[in-house]
Amino acid sequence: MREDILRKENELIVDYHEIERLEPTTHIYNGHSLIESKISIMRDISTPSSIFRKLVEEVTKLMAFDAFSHLGLEDKEVTTPICETVGKKISGKKQVLVPILRAGLAMEQPMKDIVPQARTGFCGVYRDEVTLKPQKYFWKMPKDIENREVFVLDPMLATGGSADFTVSELKKIGCKSIHFMGIIAAPDGIELMQRKHPDVELFIGHLDKGLNKNGYIVPGLGDAGDRIFGTK
Ligand code: PRP
Ligand code: URA
């Protein structure tokens, strides 16, 4: 990468540090050719909202390949055009998708395409622009959520405050099996989640370098909600 670009990126970061330890439950796809190339188009300020949203969907589906790889299977009889055989179907716990409003909404449909039986709960939080602390404004979960496997969806894991808040609230209502899926993360967000929720599996498209003084991920992609919904 060009030296001058690297220098500019690094100058923006308030607290640059490497993550000391990535837990085995943290899955990061830096270097994955499809995910890297799609995220680079998302980062580009000139990428229009319609393409940005499409790329959120594509990256979510690529990560879902891994996030769902542990789902249990049971036998199922199938008649092919050639013979009878024993195939497989997904068994065990059903899933609940929990998009964090607003930006997480764009990750819900691609996940639903893959697990159409999943239910959806909504967590509305926004970051206070000054304190960067999450402010809750909406909460609606399916009734039997505590018996299901929960996938919290949000493209951005920056300070980690919004994800931590959502996961903590889900635990309070009895959820035991929780996963988090995000497209870009800062080291701060990963560290907070690993420390406070070591039981939660993290699936992250790209680990970036750090946060700037406004709490935005560097190099990041800007405000994901604004880019998805064209609000700026
Ligand atoms: C963004 C993003 C996350 C949060 C991440 O939402 O979608 O929810 O910030 O930052 P954190 O890790 O520091 O909490 P935002 O508050 O901008 O709301 P929006 O999706 O409605 O734009
Ligand atoms: N929220 C966003 O949408 N982008 C960031 O870079 C940080 C938080």
PDB file of C-alpha atoms and ligand atoms in Angstrom:
ATOM      1  CA  MET A   1       0.000   0.000   0.000  1.00  0.00           C
ATOM      2  CA  ARG A   2       1.172   3.547  -0.709  1.00  0.00           C
ATOM      3  CA  GLU A   3       3.130   5.042   2.211  1.00  0.00           C
ATOM      4  CA  ASP A   4       1.241   8.368   2.141  1.00  0.00           C
ATOM      5  CA  ILE A   5      -2.171   6.659   2.346  1.00  0.00           C
ATOM      6  CA  LEU A   6      -1.004   4.436   5.207  1.00  0.00           C
ATOM      7  CA  ARG A   7       0.335   7.447   7.096  1.00  0.00           C
ATOM      8  CA  LYS A   8      -2.941   9.374   6.689  1.00  0.00           C
ATOM      9  CA  GLU A   9      -4.995   6.410   7.966  1.00  0.00           C
ATOM     10  CA  ASN A  10      -2.758   5.951  11.004  1.00  0.00           C
ATOM     11  CA  GLU A  11      -2.787   9.649  11.897  1.00  0.00           C
ATOM     12  CA  LEU A  12      -6.584   9.465  12.331  1.00  0.00           C
ATOM     13  CA  ILE A  13      -6.464   6.654  14.876  1.00  0.00           C
ATOM     14  CA  VAL A  14      -6.734   7.790  18.477  1.00  0.00           C
ATOM     15  CA  ASP A  15      -5.569   4.628  20.180  1.00  0.00           C
ATOM     16  CA  TYR A  16      -3.734   2.223  17.893  1.00  0.00           C
ATOM     17  CA  HIS A  17      -3.031  -1.167  19.430  1.00  0.00           C
ATOM     18  CA  GLU A  18      -3.018  -4.760  18.315  1.00  0.00           C
ATOM     19  CA  ILE A  19      -5.488  -7.165  19.904  1.00  0.00           C
ATOM     20  CA  GLU A  20      -3.523  -9.159  22.457  1.00  0.00           C
ATOM     21  CA  ARG A  21      -5.391 -12.388  21.995  1.00  0.00           C
ATOM     22  CA  LEU A  22      -8.003 -13.468  19.494  1.00  0.00           C
ATOM     23  CA  GLU A  23     -10.130 -16.125  21.153  1.00  0.00           C
ATOM     24  CA  PRO A  24     -10.937 -19.297  19.180  1.00  0.00           C
ATOM     25  CA  THR A  25     -14.579 -18.130  19.233  1.00  0.00           C
ATOM     26  CA  THR A  26     -13.637 -15.013  17.206  1.00  0.00           C
ATOM     27  CA  HIS A  27     -13.736 -15.656  13.457  1.00  0.00           C
ATOM     28  CA  ILE A  28     -12.175 -12.940  11.288  1.00  0.00           C
ATOM     29  CA  TYR A  29     -12.046 -13.085   7.489  1.00  0.00           C
ATOM     30  CA  ASN A  30      -9.181 -10.651   6.704  1.00  0.00           C
ATOM     31  CA  GLY A  31      -7.524 -12.059   3.587  1.00  0.00           C
ATOM     32  CA  HIS A  32     -10.579 -13.949   2.294  1.00  0.00           C
ATOM     33  CA  SER A  33     -10.563 -12.945  -1.374  1.00  0.00           C
ATOM     34  CA  LEU A  34     -14.335 -12.595  -1.875  1.00  0.00           C
ATOM     35  CA  ILE A  35     -14.985 -10.832   1.429  1.00  0.00           C
ATOM     36  CA  GLU A  36     -11.982  -8.474   1.152  1.00  0.00           C
ATOM     37  CA  SER A  37     -12.805  -7.397  -2.391  1.00  0.00           C
ATOM     38  CA  LYS A  38     -16.483  -6.765  -1.614  1.00  0.00           C
ATOM     39  CA  ILE A  39     -15.680  -4.813   1.557  1.00  0.00           C
ATOM     40  CA  SER A  40     -13.220  -2.648  -0.400  1.00  0.00           C
ATOM     41  CA  ILE A  41     -16.041  -1.601  -2.744  1.00  0.00           C
ATOM     42  CA  MET A  42     -18.218  -0.858   0.293  1.00  0.00           C
ATOM     43  CA  ARG A  43     -15.508   1.366   1.771  1.00  0.00           C
ATOM     44  CA  ASP A  44     -15.356   3.515  -1.378  1.00  0.00           C
ATOM     45  CA  ILE A  45     -17.140   6.831  -0.743  1.00  0.00           C
ATOM     46  CA  SER A  46     -18.422   6.838  -4.339  1.00  0.00           C
ATOM     47  CA  THR A  47     -20.259   3.495  -4.046  1.00  0.00           C
ATOM     48  CA  PRO A  48     -23.996   4.250  -4.251  1.00  0.00           C
ATOM     49  CA  SER A  49     -26.450   3.138  -1.591  1.00  0.00           C
ATOM     50  CA  SER A  50     -28.073   0.466  -3.800  1.00  0.00           C
ATOM     51  CA  ILE A  51     -24.733  -1.291  -4.456  1.00  0.00           C
ATOM     52  CA  PHE A  52     -23.639  -0.840  -0.836  1.00  0.00           C
ATOM     53  CA  ARG A  53     -26.775  -2.617   0.403  1.00  0.00           C
ATOM     54  CA  LYS A  54     -26.305  -5.443  -2.086  1.00  0.00           C
ATOM     55  CA  LEU A  55     -22.721  -5.931  -0.887  1.00  0.00           C
ATOM     56  CA  VAL A  56     -23.859  -6.022   2.765  1.00  0.00           C
ATOM     57  CA  GLU A  57     -26.166  -8.860   1.734  1.00  0.00           C
ATOM     58  CA  GLU A  58     -23.459 -10.730  -0.167  1.00  0.00           C
ATOM     59  CA  VAL A  59     -20.857 -10.464   2.614  1.00  0.00           C
ATOM     60  CA  THR A  60     -23.460 -11.552   5.177  1.00  0.00           C
ATOM     61  CA  LYS A  61     -24.211 -14.669   3.131  1.00  0.00           C
ATOM     62  CA  LEU A  62     -20.526 -15.492   2.764  1.00  0.00           C
ATOM     63  CA  MET A  63     -20.060 -15.302   6.534  1.00  0.00           C
ATOM     64  CA  ALA A  64     -23.239 -17.303   7.124  1.00  0.00           C
ATOM     65  CA  PHE A  65     -21.486 -20.242   5.454  1.00  0.00           C
ATOM     66  CA  ASP A  66     -19.252 -20.440   8.547  1.00  0.00           C
ATOM     67  CA  ALA A  67     -21.708 -19.173  11.144  1.00  0.00           C
ATOM     68  CA  PHE A  68     -24.172 -21.948  10.299  1.00  0.00           C
ATOM     69  CA  SER A  69     -21.601 -24.697   9.820  1.00  0.00           C
ATOM     70  CA  HIS A  70     -22.201 -26.056  13.313  1.00  0.00           C
ATOM     71  CA  LEU A  71     -25.964 -26.588  12.866  1.00  0.00           C
ATOM     72  CA  GLY A  72     -26.945 -30.147  13.711  1.00  0.00           C
ATOM     73  CA  LEU A  73     -28.197 -32.515  11.032  1.00  0.00           C
ATOM     74  CA  GLU A  74     -30.569 -35.443  11.079  1.00  0.00           C
ATOM     75  CA  ASP A  75     -31.377 -38.078   8.481  1.00  0.00           C
ATOM     76  CA  LYS A  76     -34.141 -37.545   5.974  1.00  0.00           C
ATOM     77  CA  GLU A  77     -35.372 -39.988   3.341  1.00  0.00           C
ATOM     78  CA  VAL A  78     -35.173 -38.616  -0.191  1.00  0.00           C
ATOM     79  CA  THR A  79     -36.286 -40.078  -3.501  1.00  0.00           C
ATOM     80  CA  THR A  80     -33.984 -38.883  -6.281  1.00  0.00           C
ATOM     81  CA  PRO A  81     -34.871 -39.472  -9.970  1.00  0.00           C
ATOM     82  CA  ILE A  82     -32.531 -42.471  -9.708  1.00  0.00           C
ATOM     83  CA  CYS A  83     -33.213 -44.161  -6.351  1.00  0.00           C
ATOM     84  CA  GLU A  84     -34.187 -43.821  -2.725  1.00  0.00           C
ATOM     85  CA  THR A  85     -31.493 -42.543  -0.386  1.00  0.00           C
ATOM     86  CA  VAL A  86     -30.923 -40.987   3.006  1.00  0.00           C
ATOM     87  CA  GLY A  87     -30.198 -37.266   2.903  1.00  0.00           C
ATOM     88  CA  LYS A  88     -29.940 -34.701   5.700  1.00  0.00           C
ATOM     89  CA  LYS A  89     -32.014 -31.921   7.171  1.00  0.00           C
ATOM     90  CA  ILE A  90     -31.140 -29.314   9.782  1.00  0.00           C
ATOM     91  CA  SER A  91     -32.129 -30.364  13.268  1.00  0.00           C
ATOM     92  CA  GLY A  92     -31.889 -28.980  16.781  1.00  0.00           C
ATOM     93  CA  LYS A  93     -32.568 -25.470  17.963  1.00  0.00           C
ATOM     94  CA  LYS A  94     -34.326 -23.015  15.685  1.00  0.00           C
ATOM     95  CA  GLN A  95     -32.804 -19.599  15.132  1.00  0.00           C
ATOM     96  CA  VAL A  96     -33.718 -16.010  15.948  1.00  0.00           C
ATOM     97  CA  LEU A  97     -32.140 -13.164  14.000  1.00  0.00           C
ATOM     98  CA  VAL A  98     -31.705  -9.934  15.958  1.00  0.00           C
ATOM     99  CA  PRO A  99     -30.750  -7.005  13.713  1.00  0.00           C
ATOM    100  CA  ILE A 100     -29.581  -3.929  15.624  1.00  0.00           C
ATOM    101  CA  LEU A 101     -31.468  -0.993  14.104  1.00  0.00           C
ATOM    102  CA  ARG A 102     -30.937   0.573  11.769  1.00  0.00           C
ATOM    103  CA  ALA A 103     -27.926  -0.813   9.921  1.00  0.00           C
ATOM    104  CA  GLY A 104     -28.369  -4.433  11.034  1.00  0.00           C
ATOM    105  CA  LEU A 105     -31.655  -4.564   9.107  1.00  0.00           C
ATOM    106  CA  ALA A 106     -29.720  -4.989   5.843  1.00  0.00           C
ATOM    107  CA  MET A 107     -28.253  -8.250   7.173  1.00  0.00           C
ATOM    108  CA  GLU A 108     -31.598  -9.773   8.139  1.00  0.00           C
ATOM    109  CA  GLN A 109     -33.005 -10.768   4.736  1.00  0.00           C
ATOM    110  CA  PRO A 110     -29.828 -12.517   3.490  1.00  0.00           C
ATOM    111  CA  MET A 111     -29.807 -14.571   6.698  1.00  0.00           C
ATOM    112  CA  LYS A 112     -33.537 -15.326   6.316  1.00  0.00           C
ATOM    113  CA  ASP A 113     -32.882 -16.532   2.765  1.00  0.00           C
ATOM    114  CA  ILE A 114     -30.607 -19.189   4.236  1.00  0.00           C
ATOM    115  CA  VAL A 115     -32.649 -20.129   7.330  1.00  0.00           C
ATOM    116  CA  PRO A 116     -36.241 -19.253   6.341  1.00  0.00           C
ATOM    117  CA  GLN A 117     -37.579 -20.878   9.501  1.00  0.00           C
ATOM    118  CA  ALA A 118     -35.785 -18.282  11.683  1.00  0.00           C
ATOM    119  CA  ARG A 119     -37.771 -15.708  13.627  1.00  0.00           C
ATOM    120  CA  THR A 120     -36.737 -12.073  13.940  1.00  0.00           C
ATOM    121  CA  GLY A 121     -36.410  -9.833  16.993  1.00  0.00           C
ATOM    122  CA  PHE A 122     -35.584  -6.130  16.788  1.00  0.00           C
ATOM    123  CA  CYS A 123     -33.235  -4.127  18.986  1.00  0.00           C
ATOM    124  CA  GLY A 124     -33.269  -0.381  18.369  1.00  0.00           C
ATOM    125  CA  VAL A 125     -30.213   1.405  19.742  1.00  0.00           C
ATOM    126  CA  TYR A 126     -28.313   4.398  18.483  1.00  0.00           C
ATOM    127  CA  ARG A 127     -24.988   5.762  19.732  1.00  0.00           C
ATOM    128  CA  ASP A 128     -25.089   9.078  21.528  1.00  0.00           C
ATOM    129  CA  GLU A 129     -22.841  11.267  19.371  1.00  0.00           C
ATOM    130  CA  VAL A 130     -20.977  12.737  22.353  1.00  0.00           C
ATOM    131  CA  THR A 131     -20.732   9.908  24.889  1.00  0.00           C
ATOM    132  CA  LEU A 132     -20.802   7.109  22.246  1.00  0.00           C
ATOM    133  CA  LYS A 133     -22.994   5.165  24.701  1.00  0.00           C
ATOM    134  CA  PRO A 134     -25.907   3.110  23.289  1.00  0.00           C
ATOM    135  CA  GLN A 135     -29.395   4.568  23.726  1.00  0.00           C
ATOM    136  CA  LYS A 136     -32.265   2.086  23.521  1.00  0.00           C
ATOM    137  CA  TYR A 137     -35.455   3.119  21.672  1.00  0.00           C
ATOM    138  CA  PHE A 138     -37.054  -0.157  20.559  1.00  0.00           C
ATOM    139  CA  TRP A 139     -37.132  -3.771  21.728  1.00  0.00           C
ATOM    140  CA  LYS A 140     -39.330  -6.557  20.365  1.00  0.00           C
ATOM    141  CA  MET A 141     -38.329 -10.210  20.641  1.00  0.00           C
ATOM    142  CA  PRO A 142     -40.154 -13.461  19.802  1.00  0.00           C
ATOM    143  CA  LYS A 143     -41.724 -15.113  22.872  1.00  0.00           C
ATOM    144  CA  ASP A 144     -39.683 -18.320  22.984  1.00  0.00           C
ATOM    145  CA  ILE A 145     -36.332 -16.676  22.217  1.00  0.00           C
ATOM    146  CA  GLU A 146     -34.575 -18.194  25.253  1.00  0.00           C
ATOM    147  CA  ASN A 147     -34.874 -21.675  23.722  1.00  0.00           C
ATOM    148  CA  ARG A 148     -33.460 -20.626  20.366  1.00  0.00           C
ATOM    149  CA  GLU A 149     -30.074 -19.883  18.887  1.00  0.00           C
ATOM    150  CA  VAL A 150     -29.671 -16.127  18.512  1.00  0.00           C
ATOM    151  CA  PHE A 151     -27.744 -14.300  15.753  1.00  0.00           C
ATOM    152  CA  VAL A 152     -27.195 -10.608  16.535  1.00  0.00           C
ATOM    153  CA  LEU A 153     -26.608  -8.670  13.302  1.00  0.00           C
ATOM    154  CA  ASP A 154     -24.879  -5.302  12.918  1.00  0.00           C
ATOM    155  CA  PRO A 155     -22.422  -4.308  10.181  1.00  0.00           C
ATOM    156  CA  MET A 156     -20.305  -2.204  12.566  1.00  0.00           C
ATOM    157  CA  LEU A 157     -18.592  -3.198  15.834  1.00  0.00           C
ATOM    158  CA  ALA A 158     -16.797  -0.001  16.848  1.00  0.00           C
ATOM    159  CA  THR A 159     -16.486   0.663  20.611  1.00  0.00           C
ATOM    160  CA  GLY A 160     -18.635  -2.454  21.019  1.00  0.00           C
ATOM    161  CA  GLY A 161     -21.156  -0.577  23.174  1.00  0.00           C
ATOM    162  CA  SER A 162     -24.205  -1.366  21.001  1.00  0.00           C
ATOM    163  CA  ALA A 163     -23.361  -5.070  20.637  1.00  0.00           C
ATOM    164  CA  ASP A 164     -22.535  -5.404  24.347  1.00  0.00           C
ATOM    165  CA  PHE A 165     -25.823  -3.730  25.286  1.00  0.00           C
ATOM    166  CA  THR A 166     -27.870  -5.968  22.965  1.00  0.00           C
ATOM    167  CA  VAL A 167     -26.185  -9.189  24.076  1.00  0.00           C
ATOM    168  CA  SER A 168     -26.501  -8.239  27.771  1.00  0.00           C
ATOM    169  CA  GLU A 169     -30.244  -7.567  27.340  1.00  0.00           C
ATOM    170  CA  LEU A 170     -30.680 -10.890  25.533  1.00  0.00           C
ATOM    171  CA  LYS A 171     -28.904 -12.710  28.358  1.00  0.00           C
ATOM    172  CA  LYS A 172     -31.200 -11.000  30.905  1.00  0.00           C
ATOM    173  CA  ILE A 173     -34.223 -12.581  29.209  1.00  0.00           C
ATOM    174  CA  GLY A 174     -32.584 -16.012  29.309  1.00  0.00           C
ATOM    175  CA  CYS A 175     -30.806 -16.413  25.944  1.00  0.00           C
ATOM    176  CA  LYS A 176     -27.900 -18.831  26.272  1.00  0.00           C
ATOM    177  CA  SER A 177     -26.729 -19.454  22.727  1.00  0.00           C
ATOM    178  CA  ILE A 178     -25.750 -16.137  21.120  1.00  0.00           C
ATOM    179  CA  HIS A 179     -23.631 -15.303  18.056  1.00  0.00           C
ATOM    180  CA  PHE A 180     -22.672 -11.880  16.702  1.00  0.00           C
ATOM    181  CA  MET A 181     -22.161 -11.160  12.994  1.00  0.00           C
ATOM    182  CA  GLY A 182     -20.572  -7.906  11.816  1.00  0.00           C
ATOM    183  CA  ILE A 183     -18.941  -6.711   8.615  1.00  0.00           C
ATOM    184  CA  ILE A 184     -16.226  -4.426  10.028  1.00  0.00           C
ATOM    185  CA  ALA A 185     -14.836  -4.278  13.572  1.00  0.00           C
ATOM    186  CA  ALA A 186     -12.337  -2.176  15.492  1.00  0.00           C
ATOM    187  CA  PRO A 187      -9.988  -3.879  17.986  1.00  0.00           C
ATOM    188  CA  ASP A 188     -11.834  -2.040  20.811  1.00  0.00           C
ATOM    189  CA  GLY A 189     -15.165  -3.731  19.963  1.00  0.00           C
ATOM    190  CA  ILE A 190     -13.643  -7.195  19.675  1.00  0.00           C
ATOM    191  CA  GLU A 191     -11.803  -6.800  22.982  1.00  0.00           C
ATOM    192  CA  LEU A 192     -14.915  -5.619  24.808  1.00  0.00           C
ATOM    193  CA  MET A 193     -17.001  -8.510  23.476  1.00  0.00           C
ATOM    194  CA  GLN A 194     -14.302 -11.116  24.199  1.00  0.00           C
ATOM    195  CA  ARG A 195     -13.923  -9.787  27.748  1.00  0.00           C
ATOM    196  CA  LYS A 196     -17.604  -9.380  28.637  1.00  0.00           C
ATOM    197  CA  HIS A 197     -19.090 -12.166  26.529  1.00  0.00           C
ATOM    198  CA  PRO A 198     -16.516 -14.929  26.060  1.00  0.00           C
ATOM    199  CA  ASP A 199     -19.408 -17.311  25.412  1.00  0.00           C
ATOM    200  CA  VAL A 200     -20.553 -15.385  22.322  1.00  0.00           C
ATOM    201  CA  GLU A 201     -19.111 -16.416  18.970  1.00  0.00           C
ATOM    202  CA  LEU A 202     -18.050 -13.467  16.784  1.00  0.00           C
ATOM    203  CA  PHE A 203     -18.069 -13.551  12.958  1.00  0.00           C
ATOM    204  CA  ILE A 204     -16.365 -10.459  11.523  1.00  0.00           C
ATOM    205  CA  GLY A 205     -15.765  -9.702   7.828  1.00  0.00           C
ATOM    206  CA  HIS A 206     -12.752  -7.463   8.444  1.00  0.00           C
ATOM    207  CA  LEU A 207     -10.800  -6.327  11.483  1.00  0.00           C
ATOM    208  CA  ASP A 208      -9.763  -2.711  10.917  1.00  0.00           C
ATOM    209  CA  LYS A 209      -7.072  -0.655  12.638  1.00  0.00           C
ATOM    210  CA  GLY A 210      -8.822   1.482  15.231  1.00  0.00           C
ATOM    211  CA  LEU A 211     -11.198   4.306  16.044  1.00  0.00           C
ATOM    212  CA  ASN A 212     -10.905   8.019  15.347  1.00  0.00           C
ATOM    213  CA  LYS A 213     -11.773  10.717  17.882  1.00  0.00           C
ATOM    214  CA  ASN A 214     -15.468  10.566  16.880  1.00  0.00           C
ATOM    215  CA  GLY A 215     -15.623   6.817  17.484  1.00  0.00           C
ATOM    216  CA  TYR A 216     -15.665   5.940  13.757  1.00  0.00           C
ATOM    217  CA  ILE A 217     -13.760   2.909  12.550  1.00  0.00           C
ATOM    218  CA  VAL A 218     -10.569   3.700  10.542  1.00  0.00           C
ATOM    219  CA  PRO A 219     -10.356   3.146   7.621  1.00  0.00           C
ATOM    220  CA  GLY A 220     -13.935   1.854   7.993  1.00  0.00           C
ATOM    221  CA  LEU A 221     -16.725   2.803   5.636  1.00  0.00           C
ATOM    222  CA  GLY A 222     -18.370   5.723   7.428  1.00  0.00           C
ATOM    223  CA  ASP A 223     -21.842   5.546   8.963  1.00  0.00           C
ATOM    224  CA  ALA A 224     -23.277   2.214   7.852  1.00  0.00           C
ATOM    225  CA  GLY A 225     -26.907   3.208   8.524  1.00  0.00           C
ATOM    226  CA  ASP A 226     -26.587   6.374   6.437  1.00  0.00           C
ATOM    227  CA  ARG A 227     -24.912   4.482   3.596  1.00  0.00           C
ATOM    228  CA  ILE A 228     -27.519   1.703   3.595  1.00  0.00           C
ATOM    229  CA  PHE A 229     -30.544   3.993   3.754  1.00  0.00           C
ATOM    230  CA  GLY A 230     -29.119   7.015   1.908  1.00  0.00           C
ATOM    231  CA  THR A 231     -29.773   9.371   4.810  1.00  0.00           C
ATOM    232  CA  LYS A 232     -26.665  11.495   4.278  1.00  0.00           C
TER     233      LYS A 232
HETATM  234  C1  PRP B   1     -23.912   2.226  14.324  1.00  0.00           C
HETATM  235  C2  PRP B   1     -23.763   0.762  13.982  1.00  0.00           C
HETATM  236  C3  PRP B   1     -23.763   0.106  15.334  1.00  0.00           C
HETATM  237  C4  PRP B   1     -23.047   1.121  16.185  1.00  0.00           C
HETATM  238  C5  PRP B   1     -21.630   0.633  16.396  1.00  0.00           C
HETATM  239  O1  PRP B   1     -25.216   2.532  14.622  1.00  0.00           O
HETATM  240  O2  PRP B   1     -24.740   0.275  13.110  1.00  0.00           O
HETATM  241  O3  PRP B   1     -25.060  -0.163  15.841  1.00  0.00           O
HETATM  242  O4  PRP B   1     -23.052   2.358  15.461  1.00  0.00           O
HETATM  243  O5  PRP B   1     -20.926   1.456  17.261  1.00  0.00           O
HETATM  244  P1  PRP B   1     -20.483   0.982  18.710  1.00  0.00           P
HETATM  245  O6  PRP B   1     -19.821  -0.336  18.541  1.00  0.00           O
HETATM  246  O7  PRP B   1     -19.519   2.061  19.138  1.00  0.00           O
HETATM  247  O8  PRP B   1     -21.674   0.935  19.600  1.00  0.00           O
HETATM  248  P2  PRP B   1     -25.691   4.035  14.895  1.00  0.00           P
HETATM  249  O9  PRP B   1     -25.657   4.343  16.344  1.00  0.00           O
HETATM  250  O10 PRP B   1     -24.954   4.973  13.990  1.00  0.00           O
HETATM  251  O11 PRP B   1     -27.224   3.968  14.491  1.00  0.00           O
HETATM  252  P3  PRP B   1     -27.883   3.783  13.038  1.00  0.00           P
HETATM  253  O12 PRP B   1     -27.639   2.363  12.607  1.00  0.00           O
HETATM  254  O13 PRP B   1     -29.308   4.061  13.276  1.00  0.00           O
HETATM  255  O14 PRP B   1     -27.239   4.772  12.098  1.00  0.00           O
HETATM  256  N1  URA B   2     -20.996   3.174  13.438  1.00  0.00           N
HETATM  257  C1  URA B   2     -20.869   3.258  12.083  1.00  0.00           C
HETATM  258  O1  URA B   2     -21.866   3.194  11.353  1.00  0.00           O
HETATM  259  N2  URA B   2     -19.629   3.405  11.596  1.00  0.00           N
HETATM  260  C2  URA B   2     -18.526   3.470  12.363  1.00  0.00           C
HETATM  261  O2  URA B   2     -17.421   3.598  11.827  1.00  0.00           O
HETATM  262  C3  URA B   2     -18.690   3.383  13.749  1.00  0.00           C
HETATM  263  C4  URA B   2     -19.938   3.222  14.259  1.00  0.00           C
END
